PDB file of C-alpha atoms in Angstrom:
ATOM      1  CA  MET A  28       0.025   0.107  -0.317  1.00 86.00           C
ATOM      2  CA  ASP A  29       1.561   3.523  -0.939  1.00 93.00           C
ATOM      3  CA  VAL A  30       1.290   6.042   1.054  1.00 93.00           C
ATOM      4  CA  TYR A  31      -1.397   7.681  -0.918  1.00 95.00           C
ATOM      5  CA  GLU A  32      -3.831   4.988  -0.564  1.00 94.00           C
ATOM      6  CA  ALA A  33      -2.673   4.313   3.069  1.00 95.00           C
ATOM      7  CA  VAL A  34      -3.924   8.378   3.759  1.00 93.00           C
ATOM      8  CA  ARG A  35      -6.809   7.926   1.749  1.00 93.00           C
ATOM      9  CA  THR A  36      -8.172   4.877   3.506  1.00 93.00           C
ATOM     10  CA  ARG A  37      -7.205   5.691   6.674  1.00 94.00           C
ATOM     11  CA  ARG A  38     -10.889   6.888   8.826  1.00 92.00           C
ATOM     12  CA  ALA A  39     -12.101   6.590  12.416  1.00 91.00           C
ATOM     13  CA  VAL A  40     -13.109   3.095  12.164  1.00 93.00           C
ATOM     14  CA  ARG A  41     -16.193   2.515  15.043  1.00 90.00           C
ATOM     15  CA  GLY A  42     -16.442  -1.072  14.819  1.00 93.00           C
ATOM     16  CA  PHE A  43     -13.854  -3.857  14.839  1.00 96.00           C
ATOM     17  CA  THR A  44     -13.770  -7.637  14.989  1.00 96.00           C
ATOM     18  CA  ASP A  45     -12.106  -9.616  18.360  1.00 94.00           C
ATOM     19  CA  ARG A  46      -9.549 -10.849  15.930  1.00 96.00           C
ATOM     20  CA  GLN A  47      -6.553 -10.538  17.955  1.00 96.00           C
ATOM     21  CA  VAL A  48      -3.696  -8.033  16.501  1.00 97.00           C
ATOM     22  CA  PRO A  49      -0.281 -10.214  16.739  1.00 97.00           C
ATOM     23  CA  ARG A  50       2.490  -8.117  18.893  1.00 97.00           C
ATOM     24  CA  GLU A  51       5.304  -8.220  16.117  1.00 98.00           C
ATOM     25  CA  VAL A  52       3.163  -6.178  13.918  1.00 98.00           C
ATOM     26  CA  LEU A  53       2.037  -3.481  16.972  1.00 98.00           C
ATOM     27  CA  GLU A  54       6.576  -3.673  17.784  1.00 98.00           C
ATOM     28  CA  ARG A  55       6.801  -2.974  14.159  1.00 98.00           C
ATOM     29  CA  VAL A  56       4.667  -0.261  13.566  1.00 98.00           C
ATOM     30  CA  LEU A  57       5.687   1.378  16.675  1.00 98.00           C
ATOM     31  CA  THR A  58       9.482   0.733  16.024  1.00 98.00           C
ATOM     32  CA  THR A  59       8.757   2.722  12.822  1.00 98.00           C
ATOM     33  CA  ALA A  60       6.573   5.798  13.914  1.00 98.00           C
ATOM     34  CA  ALA A  61       9.360   6.491  16.418  1.00 97.00           C
ATOM     35  CA  TRP A  62      10.549   8.338  13.499  1.00 98.00           C
ATOM     36  CA  ALA A  63       7.759  10.374  13.250  1.00 98.00           C
ATOM     37  CA  PRO A  64       9.081  14.607  13.415  1.00 97.00           C
ATOM     38  CA  SER A  65       9.304  16.233  16.408  1.00 97.00           C
ATOM     39  CA  ALA A  66      10.408  20.101  17.276  1.00 96.00           C
ATOM     40  CA  SER A  67      14.552  19.748  17.929  1.00 96.00           C
ATOM     41  CA  ASN A  68      13.852  15.947  18.238  1.00 97.00           C
ATOM     42  CA  LEU A  69      11.925  16.069  21.671  1.00 97.00           C
ATOM     43  CA  GLN A  70       9.973  12.458  20.790  1.00 97.00           C
ATOM     44  CA  PRO A  71       7.359  14.186  23.201  1.00 97.00           C
ATOM     45  CA  TRP A  72       4.966  11.119  23.377  1.00 98.00           C
ATOM     46  CA  HIS A  73       4.531   8.188  25.813  1.00 98.00           C
ATOM     47  CA  ALA A  74       2.631   5.078  24.404  1.00 98.00           C
ATOM     48  CA  TYR A  75       1.383   2.466  26.007  1.00 98.00           C
ATOM     49  CA  VAL A  76      -0.477  -0.215  24.366  1.00 98.00           C
ATOM     50  CA  LEU A  77      -2.887  -2.967  25.653  1.00 98.00           C
ATOM     51  CA  THR A  78      -4.543  -5.992  24.741  1.00 97.00           C
ATOM     52  CA  GLY A  79      -5.930  -9.134  25.988  1.00 96.00           C
ATOM     53  CA  GLU A  80      -7.157  -9.311  30.047  1.00 96.00           C
ATOM     54  CA  PRO A  81      -5.339  -5.446  31.077  1.00 96.00           C
ATOM     55  CA  LEU A  82      -7.718  -4.050  27.953  1.00 97.00           C
ATOM     56  CA  ALA A  83     -10.870  -6.273  28.749  1.00 96.00           C
ATOM     57  CA  GLY A  84      -9.720  -5.034  32.641  1.00 96.00           C
ATOM     58  CA  LEU A  85     -10.082  -1.048  31.348  1.00 96.00           C
ATOM     59  CA  LYS A  86     -13.195  -1.655  29.437  1.00 95.00           C
ATOM     60  CA  LYS A  87     -14.828  -3.470  32.218  1.00 94.00           C
ATOM     61  CA  ARG A  88     -13.577  -0.223  34.404  1.00 93.00           C
ATOM     62  CA  ALA A  89     -15.083   2.439  32.131  1.00 93.00           C
ATOM     63  CA  CYS A  90     -18.323   0.811  30.995  1.00 90.00           C
ATOM     64  CA  ALA A  91     -18.835  -0.119  34.899  1.00 92.00           C
ATOM     65  CA  ARG A  92     -18.672   4.008  35.549  1.00 91.00           C
ATOM     66  CA  LEU A  93     -20.573   4.890  32.537  1.00 88.00           C
ATOM     67  CA  ALA A  94     -23.577   2.343  33.529  1.00 87.00           C
ATOM     68  CA  ALA A  95     -23.441   4.053  37.418  1.00 90.00           C
ATOM     69  CA  GLY A  96     -23.887   7.284  36.217  1.00 87.00           C
ATOM     70  CA  GLU A  97     -20.428   8.743  37.318  1.00 90.00           C
ATOM     71  CA  PRO A  98     -19.537  11.944  36.106  1.00 91.00           C
ATOM     72  CA  TRP A  99     -16.555  12.337  34.136  1.00 92.00           C
ATOM     73  CA  ASP A 100     -13.032  12.990  35.537  1.00 94.00           C
ATOM     74  CA  GLU A 101     -12.115  16.575  35.680  1.00 94.00           C
ATOM     75  CA  PRO A 102     -10.693  17.554  32.316  1.00 92.00           C
ATOM     76  CA  GLU A 103      -6.562  17.783  32.135  1.00 93.00           C
ATOM     77  CA  TYR A 104      -6.820  20.289  29.061  1.00 92.00           C
ATOM     78  CA  GLU A 105      -9.832  22.231  26.805  1.00 91.00           C
ATOM     79  CA  GLN A 106     -10.758  19.256  23.932  1.00 86.00           C
ATOM     80  CA  TYR A 107     -12.736  22.187  22.286  1.00 84.00           C
ATOM     81  CA  PRO A 108     -13.040  25.867  22.771  1.00 86.00           C
ATOM     82  CA  ALA A 109     -16.031  27.292  24.584  1.00 87.00           C
ATOM     83  CA  ASP A 110     -16.829  29.441  21.682  1.00 90.00           C
ATOM     84  CA  LEU A 111     -15.564  27.373  19.112  1.00 88.00           C
ATOM     85  CA  LYS A 112     -16.435  29.976  15.997  1.00 89.00           C
ATOM     86  CA  SER A 113     -17.154  29.603  12.061  1.00 91.00           C
ATOM     87  CA  PRO A 114     -16.246  27.238  10.273  1.00 88.00           C
ATOM     88  CA  TYR A 115     -15.033  25.011  12.901  1.00 84.00           C
ATOM     89  CA  ARG A 116     -18.670  25.062  14.586  1.00 89.00           C
ATOM     90  CA  GLU A 117     -20.402  24.358  11.109  1.00 86.00           C
ATOM     91  CA  ARG A 118     -17.946  21.418  10.442  1.00 82.00           C
ATOM     92  CA  ARG A 119     -18.220  19.677  14.127  1.00 81.00           C
ATOM     93  CA  ALA A 120     -22.056  19.626  13.954  1.00 81.00           C
ATOM     94  CA  ALA A 121     -21.916  18.725  10.212  1.00 78.00           C
ATOM     95  CA  PHE A 122     -19.849  15.714  11.338  1.00 75.00           C
ATOM     96  CA  GLY A 123     -22.637  15.097  14.276  1.00 69.00           C
ATOM     97  CA  GLU A 124     -25.425  14.992  12.043  1.00 73.00           C
ATOM     98  CA  GLN A 125     -23.698  12.541   9.670  1.00 72.00           C
ATOM     99  CA  ARG A 126     -22.582  10.490  12.738  1.00 64.00           C
ATOM    100  CA  TYR A 127     -25.490   9.831  14.330  1.00 57.00           C
ATOM    101  CA  GLY A 128     -27.767  10.313  11.323  1.00 59.00           C
ATOM    102  CA  ALA A 129     -25.947   7.103  10.001  1.00 59.00           C
ATOM    103  CA  LEU A 130     -27.399   5.475  13.138  1.00 58.00           C
ATOM    104  CA  GLY A 131     -30.513   6.433  12.291  1.00 60.00           C
ATOM    105  CA  ILE A 132     -30.504   8.839  16.040  1.00 56.00           C
ATOM    106  CA  PRO A 133     -32.323  11.899  15.139  1.00 59.00           C
ATOM    107  CA  ARG A 134     -30.680  15.122  17.004  1.00 60.00           C
ATOM    108  CA  GLU A 135     -33.293  14.988  19.726  1.00 59.00           C
ATOM    109  CA  ASP A 136     -32.675  11.788  20.845  1.00 52.00           C
ATOM    110  CA  ILE A 137     -29.584  12.742  23.437  1.00 55.00           C
ATOM    111  CA  GLU A 138     -30.086   9.130  25.240  1.00 59.00           C
ATOM    112  CA  ALA A 139     -29.679   7.470  22.126  1.00 49.00           C
ATOM    113  CA  ARG A 140     -26.348   9.711  20.870  1.00 51.00           C
ATOM    114  CA  GLN A 141     -25.142   8.986  24.502  1.00 60.00           C
ATOM    115  CA  ARG A 142     -25.597   5.090  23.817  1.00 60.00           C
ATOM    116  CA  ALA A 143     -23.920   5.481  20.627  1.00 58.00           C
ATOM    117  CA  ALA A 144     -20.860   7.384  22.454  1.00 66.00           C
ATOM    118  CA  SER A 145     -20.598   4.580  25.062  1.00 77.00           C
ATOM    119  CA  ALA A 146     -18.903   2.410  22.643  1.00 83.00           C
ATOM    120  CA  ASN A 147     -16.031   4.638  22.699  1.00 87.00           C
ATOM    121  CA  TRP A 148     -15.168   2.740  25.851  1.00 90.00           C
ATOM    122  CA  ASP A 149     -15.358  -0.734  24.622  1.00 92.00           C
ATOM    123  CA  CYS A 150     -13.268   0.615  22.183  1.00 94.00           C
ATOM    124  CA  PHE A 151     -15.887  -0.567  19.405  1.00 94.00           C
ATOM    125  CA  GLY A 152     -14.571  -4.038  20.044  1.00 95.00           C
ATOM    126  CA  ALA A 153     -11.178  -3.639  19.058  1.00 96.00           C
ATOM    127  CA  SER A 154      -8.651  -6.119  20.580  1.00 97.00           C
ATOM    128  CA  ALA A 155      -5.873  -3.581  20.982  1.00 98.00           C
ATOM    129  CA  ALA A 156      -5.724   0.120  22.330  1.00 98.00           C
ATOM    130  CA  LEU A 157      -2.706   2.728  22.458  1.00 98.00           C
ATOM    131  CA  PHE A 158      -2.736   5.272  25.191  1.00 98.00           C
ATOM    132  CA  CYS A 159      -0.745   8.319  24.229  1.00 98.00           C
ATOM    133  CA  TYR A 160       0.506  10.361  27.195  1.00 98.00           C
ATOM    134  CA  ILE A 161       2.565  13.774  27.118  1.00 98.00           C
ATOM    135  CA  ASP A 162       4.914  15.551  29.890  1.00 97.00           C
ATOM    136  CA  ARG A 163       2.503  18.070  31.840  1.00 96.00           C
ATOM    137  CA  GLY A 164       5.486  20.415  31.322  1.00 95.00           C
ATOM    138  CA  LEU A 165       5.776  20.488  27.718  1.00 97.00           C
ATOM    139  CA  GLY A 166       3.758  23.078  25.364  1.00 95.00           C
ATOM    140  CA  PRO A 167       1.437  23.803  22.344  1.00 94.00           C
ATOM    141  CA  ALA A 168       4.404  22.625  19.901  1.00 95.00           C
ATOM    142  CA  GLN A 169       5.144  19.544  21.687  1.00 96.00           C
ATOM    143  CA  TRP A 170       1.066  18.976  21.389  1.00 96.00           C
ATOM    144  CA  SER A 171       1.292  19.158  18.021  1.00 96.00           C
ATOM    145  CA  ASP A 172       4.179  16.624  17.972  1.00 97.00           C
ATOM    146  CA  LEU A 173       1.894  14.072  19.364  1.00 97.00           C
ATOM    147  CA  GLY A 174      -0.416  14.738  16.237  1.00 96.00           C
ATOM    148  CA  MET A 175       2.058  13.534  13.893  1.00 97.00           C
ATOM    149  CA  TYR A 176       3.288  10.597  15.839  1.00 98.00           C
ATOM    150  CA  LEU A 177      -0.694   9.650  16.191  1.00 98.00           C
ATOM    151  CA  GLN A 178      -0.877  10.487  12.317  1.00 98.00           C
ATOM    152  CA  THR A 179       2.192   8.260  11.539  1.00 98.00           C
ATOM    153  CA  VAL A 180       0.631   5.103  13.714  1.00 98.00           C
ATOM    154  CA  MET A 181      -2.350   5.193  12.227  1.00 98.00           C
ATOM    155  CA  LEU A 182      -0.751   5.288   8.322  1.00 98.00           C
ATOM    156  CA  LEU A 183       1.857   2.337   9.009  1.00 98.00           C
ATOM    157  CA  LEU A 184      -1.215   0.460  10.884  1.00 98.00           C
ATOM    158  CA  ARG A 185      -3.003   0.802   7.362  1.00 97.00           C
ATOM    159  CA  GLY A 186       0.475  -0.399   5.726  1.00 97.00           C
ATOM    160  CA  GLU A 187      -0.231  -3.533   7.961  1.00 97.00           C
ATOM    161  CA  GLY A 188      -4.209  -3.929   6.883  1.00 96.00           C
ATOM    162  CA  LEU A 189      -5.436  -2.469   9.831  1.00 98.00           C
ATOM    163  CA  HIS A 190      -7.331   0.090  10.904  1.00 97.00           C
ATOM    164  CA  SER A 191      -7.852   2.414  14.114  1.00 97.00           C
ATOM    165  CA  CYS A 192     -10.062   5.002  15.708  1.00 95.00           C
ATOM    166  CA  THR A 193      -8.458   7.946  17.992  1.00 96.00           C
ATOM    167  CA  GLN A 194     -10.693   9.005  20.979  1.00 95.00           C
ATOM    168  CA  MET A 195     -10.000  11.778  22.866  1.00 93.00           C
ATOM    169  CA  ALA A 196     -13.096  10.540  25.082  1.00 92.00           C
ATOM    170  CA  TRP A 197     -10.967   8.321  26.815  1.00 95.00           C
ATOM    171  CA  ALA A 198      -9.323  11.727  28.362  1.00 95.00           C
ATOM    172  CA  LYS A 199     -12.568  11.657  30.161  1.00 93.00           C
ATOM    173  CA  TYR A 200     -11.992   8.982  32.279  1.00 95.00           C
ATOM    174  CA  HIS A 201      -8.235   9.652  32.590  1.00 96.00           C
ATOM    175  CA  ARG A 202      -8.241   8.469  36.259  1.00 96.00           C
ATOM    176  CA  SER A 203      -9.601   4.800  35.374  1.00 96.00           C
ATOM    177  CA  VAL A 204      -6.923   4.508  32.537  1.00 97.00           C
ATOM    178  CA  ALA A 205      -4.362   5.488  35.052  1.00 97.00           C
ATOM    179  CA  GLU A 206      -5.749   3.055  37.697  1.00 96.00           C
ATOM    180  CA  VAL A 207      -4.794   0.157  35.015  1.00 96.00           C
ATOM    181  CA  LEU A 208      -1.645   1.797  33.197  1.00 97.00           C
ATOM    182  CA  VAL A 209       0.230   3.195  36.405  1.00 97.00           C
ATOM    183  CA  PRO A 210       2.001   6.177  34.292  1.00 97.00           C
ATOM    184  CA  PRO A 211       4.103   8.886  36.113  1.00 97.00           C
ATOM    185  CA  ASP A 212       2.186  11.881  37.607  1.00 95.00           C
ATOM    186  CA  ASP A 213       3.844  14.326  35.248  1.00 97.00           C
ATOM    187  CA  LEU A 214       1.828  12.998  32.435  1.00 98.00           C
ATOM    188  CA  VAL A 215      -1.465  13.829  30.920  1.00 98.00           C
ATOM    189  CA  LEU A 216      -3.203  11.452  29.032  1.00 98.00           C
ATOM    190  CA  PHE A 217      -4.244  13.059  25.408  1.00 97.00           C
ATOM    191  CA  CYS A 218      -6.156  10.291  24.060  1.00 96.00           C
ATOM    192  CA  GLY A 219      -6.908   6.430  23.093  1.00 97.00           C
ATOM    193  CA  MET A 220      -6.552   4.903  20.069  1.00 97.00           C
ATOM    194  CA  SER A 221      -8.525   1.904  19.331  1.00 97.00           C
ATOM    195  CA  ILE A 222      -6.844  -0.250  16.913  1.00 98.00           C
ATOM    196  CA  GLY A 223      -7.705  -3.933  15.023  1.00 97.00           C
ATOM    197  CA  PHE A 224      -9.280  -5.418  12.026  1.00 97.00           C
ATOM    198  CA  GLU A 225     -12.627  -3.879  10.454  1.00 95.00           C
ATOM    199  CA  ASP A 226     -15.655  -5.177  11.144  1.00 93.00           C
ATOM    200  CA  ASP A 227     -17.236  -5.552   7.340  1.00 89.00           C
ATOM    201  CA  THR A 228     -20.694  -5.346   8.942  1.00 87.00           C
ATOM    202  CA  VAL A 229     -21.016  -2.019  10.480  1.00 82.00           C
ATOM    203  CA  HIS A 230     -21.349   0.787   8.042  1.00 75.00           C
ATOM    204  CA  HIS A 231     -18.731   3.503   8.609  1.00 71.00           C
ATOM    205  CA  PRO A 232     -19.883   6.646   6.966  1.00 73.00           C
ATOM    206  CA  ARG A 233     -16.866   9.024   5.550  1.00 80.00           C
ATOM    207  CA  THR A 234     -17.039  12.404   6.450  1.00 82.00           C
ATOM    208  CA  GLY A 235     -16.329  14.961   4.004  1.00 83.00           C
ATOM    209  CA  ARG A 236     -13.449  17.445   3.706  1.00 88.00           C
ATOM    210  CA  ALA A 237     -13.143  21.122   3.439  1.00 88.00           C
ATOM    211  CA  PRO A 238     -12.443  22.213  -0.621  1.00 91.00           C
ATOM    212  CA  LEU A 239      -8.886  22.784  -1.028  1.00 93.00           C
ATOM    213  CA  ASP A 240      -9.340  26.396  -1.482  1.00 91.00           C
ATOM    214  CA  GLU A 241     -10.895  26.815   1.700  1.00 91.00           C
ATOM    215  CA  THR A 242      -7.880  25.532   3.594  1.00 91.00           C
ATOM    216  CA  VAL A 243      -4.779  26.541   1.203  1.00 93.00           C
ATOM    217  CA  THR A 244      -3.723  29.273  -0.321  1.00 93.00           C
ATOM    218  CA  PHE A 245      -1.146  29.213  -2.836  1.00 93.00           C
ATOM    219  CA  VAL A 246       1.140  32.280  -3.305  1.00 94.00           C
ATOM    220  CA  ALA A 247       3.247  32.191  -6.433  1.00 90.00           C
ATOM    221  CA  ALA A 248       5.041  34.287  -9.062  1.00 83.00           C
ATOM    222  CA  HIS A 249       3.230  35.430 -11.825  1.00 73.00           C
TER     223      HIS A 249
END
């Protein structure tokens, strides 16, 4: 699979089979992903990979909290600005309409939307999950490095015939994740990532993208 195909076919998959991902594949992907760029080569990512019983235990903890109606953990970073402006506000709304519309869930059915969102904490059935942390003392430039690292991981997974879904939702249960992973106190959980083999029976709508001239400006000599 060439890099263009990997980029085109990468998407947030929200339905996986229970087929196990071989450890050697995960090691190969993460060894290669270490070559992702980072400012001054800080390599600010701290990745934890869960499979088997440890992952099953974390899913059980999170789902139990959800069933009990426990509140989310206190946020350690702001996922979206409260006053999200245009065009980002409209793009986010369009994503929600497409995501839940594909499931046949109307906007006003909040309970059904919450049930659909709860699949996050089962990793959508995936047999492997990655949790990406960053040091609390680092700044916005290093947080952007995490994005480049995670994108590199996802493209390499496509090269292995695997799919993924990055999930900031796990940051809402960061205490439960920490109970299993026991990371150092100076690390912040940025996101989780479900990893596995796609369940072809689950419909995965592909979200659209803005036209090139909406996000890119070419400045060239005439």
